[in-house]
Coordinates of C-alpha atoms and ligand atoms in Angstrom, one line a residue:
M1 CA 0.1 -0.1 0.2
K2 CA 1.2 3.4 -0.9
R3 CA 0.9 5.5 2.2
R4 CA 0.9 9.2 1.7
K5 CA 3.8 11.1 3.5
I6 CA 3.6 13.5 6.0
A7 CA 5.7 16.8 7.1
A8 CA 4.7 17.6 10.6
G9 CA 6.2 20.7 12.3
N10 CA 6.3 21.1 15.9
W11 CA 6.6 24.7 16.9
K12 CA 7.2 24.1 20.6
M13 CA 7.3 27.0 22.4
N14 CA 8.7 29.1 20.2
L15 CA 7.4 32.3 18.0
R16 CA 5.5 35.7 18.9
R17 CA 2.2 35.7 17.1
N18 CA 3.4 38.0 14.3
E19 CA 6.4 35.6 13.6
A20 CA 3.9 32.5 13.7
L21 CA 1.2 34.0 11.0
Q22 CA 4.7 34.9 8.8
L23 CA 5.6 31.4 8.8
A24 CA 2.1 30.2 8.6
M25 CA 1.6 32.6 5.4
A26 CA 5.2 31.5 4.0
L27 CA 4.0 28.1 4.0
R28 CA 0.3 28.2 3.0
D29 CA 0.5 28.1 -0.8
T30 CA 3.5 25.2 -1.1
E31 CA 2.5 23.1 -3.4
A32 CA 3.0 19.3 -2.2
Q33 CA 2.0 15.4 -2.3
A34 CA 2.7 15.6 1.1
E35 CA 0.1 16.0 3.8
V36 CA 1.5 19.1 5.9
I37 CA 0.5 19.7 9.5
L38 CA 1.8 22.3 11.8
F39 CA 1.6 22.4 15.5
P40 CA 1.9 25.9 16.6
P41 CA 1.7 27.0 20.4
F42 CA -2.1 26.9 21.6
V43 CA -2.8 30.5 22.0
Y44 CA -2.4 30.8 17.9
L45 CA -3.8 27.9 16.7
T46 CA -7.6 29.8 16.1
E47 CA -5.9 32.5 14.1
L48 CA -3.9 30.5 11.9
I49 CA -6.4 28.4 11.1
A50 CA -8.4 31.2 9.8
A51 CA -5.6 32.5 7.9
T52 CA -5.2 29.7 5.7
V53 CA -8.6 28.7 5.3
G54 CA -8.9 26.5 2.2
K55 CA -4.8 25.7 2.1
P56 CA -3.6 22.3 2.2
I57 CA -2.2 22.9 6.0
Q58 CA -3.8 20.7 8.9
Y59 CA -3.6 21.9 12.5
G60 CA -2.7 20.0 15.5
A61 CA -2.0 20.8 19.3
Q62 CA 1.0 19.7 20.9
N63 CA -0.4 18.8 23.8
L64 CA -4.3 18.1 25.5
C65 CA -5.6 17.6 28.9
D66 CA -6.6 14.0 30.0
R67 CA -10.1 15.3 30.8
E68 CA -12.9 16.5 28.9
N69 CA -14.0 19.6 30.8
G70 CA -14.0 21.0 34.1
A71 CA -12.1 22.5 37.0
F72 CA -8.8 21.7 36.0
T73 CA -7.1 25.8 35.6
G74 CA -4.9 26.2 32.8
E75 CA -5.5 23.1 30.6
I76 CA -6.9 22.7 27.3
S77 CA -9.2 20.0 26.6
A78 CA -10.2 17.7 23.6
P79 CA -13.5 19.0 23.1
M80 CA -12.3 22.6 22.9
L81 CA -9.6 21.9 20.1
Q82 CA -12.2 20.2 18.3
S83 CA -14.5 22.9 18.2
I84 CA -11.8 25.1 16.5
G85 CA -10.8 22.9 13.8
V86 CA -7.8 20.9 15.0
S87 CA -6.9 17.9 13.3
H88 CA -4.2 16.3 15.1
V89 CA -2.9 16.3 18.6
L90 CA 0.6 15.3 19.5
I91 CA 0.6 13.0 22.4
G92 CA 3.6 11.4 24.5
H93 CA 6.1 13.6 23.3
S94 CA 9.6 13.2 24.7
E95 CA 9.5 16.7 26.3
R96 CA 6.0 16.3 27.7
R97 CA 7.2 12.7 29.2
Q98 CA 10.6 14.2 30.6
Y99 CA 9.6 17.7 32.0
F100 CA 6.1 17.2 32.6
H101 CA 6.3 13.6 34.2
E102 CA 3.9 12.3 31.8
D103 CA 3.4 8.4 32.1
H104 CA 2.1 5.5 30.5
E105 CA -1.1 5.6 32.1
L106 CA -1.7 9.3 31.5
L107 CA -0.9 8.9 27.7
K108 CA -3.5 5.8 27.6
T109 CA -5.8 8.2 29.1
K110 CA -5.1 11.0 26.3
L111 CA -5.2 8.7 23.7
Q112 CA -8.7 7.6 24.7
V113 CA -9.9 11.2 24.8
A114 CA -8.3 12.2 21.6
M115 CA -9.9 9.8 19.7
S116 CA -13.4 10.4 21.3
Y117 CA -13.3 13.8 19.8
G118 CA -12.4 12.7 16.5
L119 CA -8.5 14.3 16.5
H120 CA -6.0 12.1 15.4
P121 CA -3.1 11.4 17.6
V122 CA 0.5 11.5 16.9
F123 CA 2.1 9.2 19.1
C124 CA 5.6 9.7 19.9
C125 CA 7.9 7.3 21.3
G126 CA 11.9 7.1 21.4
E127 CA 14.5 6.0 23.4
P128 CA 17.1 8.1 25.4
R129 CA 20.9 7.6 24.6
E130 CA 21.6 5.4 27.4
V131 CA 19.2 2.8 25.8
R132 CA 20.4 3.2 22.5
L133 CA 24.0 2.5 24.0
A134 CA 22.9 -0.6 25.6
E135 CA 21.1 -1.3 22.8
Q136 CA 17.8 -2.1 24.3
Q137 CA 15.7 0.5 22.3
E138 CA 13.5 -2.1 20.9
N139 CA 12.3 -3.1 24.1
Y140 CA 12.0 0.1 25.4
V141 CA 9.8 1.4 22.3
M142 CA 8.1 -1.8 22.9
K143 CA 6.8 -1.2 26.1
Q144 CA 6.0 2.7 25.3
L145 CA 3.8 1.3 22.7
E146 CA 1.9 -1.6 24.6
E147 CA 1.4 0.6 27.7
S148 CA -0.3 3.4 26.0
L149 CA -1.2 2.9 22.2
F150 CA -1.7 -0.6 22.2
A151 CA -4.8 -0.4 24.4
L152 CA -6.6 1.2 21.2
S153 CA -9.1 -1.0 19.2
E154 CA -8.3 -2.1 15.7
E155 CA -10.5 0.8 14.4
A156 CA -9.1 3.6 16.5
M157 CA -5.3 2.4 15.4
Q158 CA -6.6 3.3 12.0
Q159 CA -6.6 7.4 12.9
V160 CA -3.4 7.5 14.4
V161 CA 0.2 8.4 13.4
I162 CA 3.4 7.0 15.0
A163 CA 6.2 9.2 15.4
Y164 CA 9.4 7.7 16.2
E165 CA 11.9 10.1 17.8
P166 CA 15.1 8.7 19.6
V167 CA 15.5 11.3 22.5
W168 CA 19.0 11.6 21.9
A169 CA 18.4 12.9 18.4
I170 CA 15.8 15.9 19.4
G171 CA 17.5 19.1 19.0
T172 CA 21.0 17.8 19.4
G173 CA 22.0 18.2 15.6
L174 CA 22.5 13.9 16.1
T175 CA 20.2 12.4 13.5
A176 CA 19.5 8.8 13.6
T177 CA 21.2 7.6 10.3
P178 CA 18.8 6.3 7.5
G179 CA 19.3 2.7 8.3
Q180 CA 19.0 3.2 12.1
A181 CA 15.4 5.4 11.5
Q182 CA 14.2 2.3 8.9
E183 CA 15.3 -0.3 11.4
M184 CA 13.1 1.0 14.3
H185 CA 10.3 1.7 11.6
A186 CA 10.3 -1.4 10.3
F187 CA 10.3 -3.2 14.2
I188 CA 7.3 -0.7 15.0
R189 CA 5.1 -1.8 12.2
K190 CA 5.9 -5.8 12.7
Q191 CA 4.7 -4.8 16.0
L192 CA 1.3 -3.4 14.7
N193 CA 1.1 -6.3 12.3
W194 CA 1.2 -8.6 15.3
R195 CA -1.4 -6.7 17.1
Y196 CA -3.8 -5.3 14.5
G197 CA -3.1 -7.4 11.3
A198 CA -1.3 -6.9 8.0
D199 CA -4.2 -3.9 6.9
V200 CA -3.5 -1.7 9.7
A201 CA 0.1 -2.3 9.8
Q202 CA 0.5 -1.0 6.2
Q203 CA -2.2 2.0 6.8
V204 CA -0.5 3.6 9.6
R205 CA 2.0 6.5 9.2
I206 CA 5.5 6.0 11.2
L207 CA 7.4 9.7 11.0
Y208 CA 10.9 10.0 12.0
G209 CA 11.8 12.8 14.5
G210 CA 15.1 14.1 15.7
S211 CA 17.3 16.5 13.8
V212 CA 15.5 16.4 10.6
T213 CA 17.0 19.3 8.3
A214 CA 16.5 20.4 4.9
G215 CA 19.7 18.6 4.2
N216 CA 19.1 15.3 5.6
A217 CA 15.4 14.7 5.2
A218 CA 15.2 12.8 1.5
A219 CA 17.8 10.5 2.7
L220 CA 15.2 9.4 5.7
F221 CA 12.1 9.8 3.9
T222 CA 12.9 7.5 1.0
Q223 CA 13.1 4.6 3.6
P224 CA 10.5 2.0 3.0
D225 CA 9.1 2.5 6.2
V226 CA 9.5 6.0 7.3
D227 CA 6.6 8.0 6.2
G228 CA 7.8 11.4 6.4
G229 CA 8.8 13.5 9.7
L230 CA 8.0 15.4 12.6
V231 CA 10.5 18.1 12.7
G232 CA 11.2 20.8 15.3
G233 CA 14.0 23.4 14.7
A234 CA 13.8 23.0 11.1
S235 CA 10.1 23.8 11.0
L236 CA 10.4 27.4 12.0
K237 CA 12.4 28.4 9.1
A238 CA 9.7 28.4 6.0
E239 CA 12.8 28.2 3.6
D240 CA 14.1 24.9 5.5
F241 CA 10.6 23.5 6.0
T242 CA 9.4 24.0 2.4
A243 CA 12.2 21.9 1.4
I244 CA 11.4 19.1 3.9
I245 CA 8.0 19.3 2.7
H246 CA 9.4 18.7 -0.9
A247 CA 11.7 16.0 0.6
A248 CA 8.4 14.6 1.7
S249 CA 6.8 14.8 -2.1
Ligands
LIG301 P1 13.9 18.8 16.1 O1 12.8 18.2 17.3 O2 13.4 18.5 14.7 O3 14.6 20.2 16.9 O4 15.0 17.8 16.7 C1 11.9 17.3 16.7 C2 10.9 16.9 17.9 O5 11.0 17.2 18.9 O6 9.9 16.7 17.6

């Protein structure tokens, strides 16, 4: 099955309002085969969605609350995101796991709540450096999948995008080699196959993330099981991200 590639930009906690608008404007007319999904900070979502209506850009949130509504000061819920036209949500980014102590159980709940409001989860997984050095990366990622993602039904899994992001590669300038990425992506697809069957395994997009640049994107994205990228730093520059979109197309 031919999977449509995705170029996803995770802006993290960067950019002022004008910079965010300028970036989205610079990207909105990019002609591409790939699906383009932007993950700006929450506060800009509504405005960016309005500014790019009718353009082939989808929007995602970088996080969501595990509760649907109520007295949870400072949180943002799945129904709120749904109501403003957000289609995707990052769940389990390593920065959330590390700095905000999000554990498997919480991520499992976030996945369920995202699904129940029709949001496509982009579920992030990936091992830290010491795990890679000990060659335990497959076991580590397997556990992340098993403890959170694989609680989803077969039907739900078809709505999911997976992002493999080795922690040692995020924001470090160290990128997994195309071979390392392919090896892990093939492993993840094998687990999907085993759990959910061949159709689902062939359908789910698995993105690579971790120091993707305009220079290395094509070599990564042409690996058979790499279906595009989740890009941090390089997604903040229109020229670089445009090149990455083209590499995914
Ligand atoms: P990076 O971030 O491209 O800056 O390494 C990727 C990510 O965290 O999604």
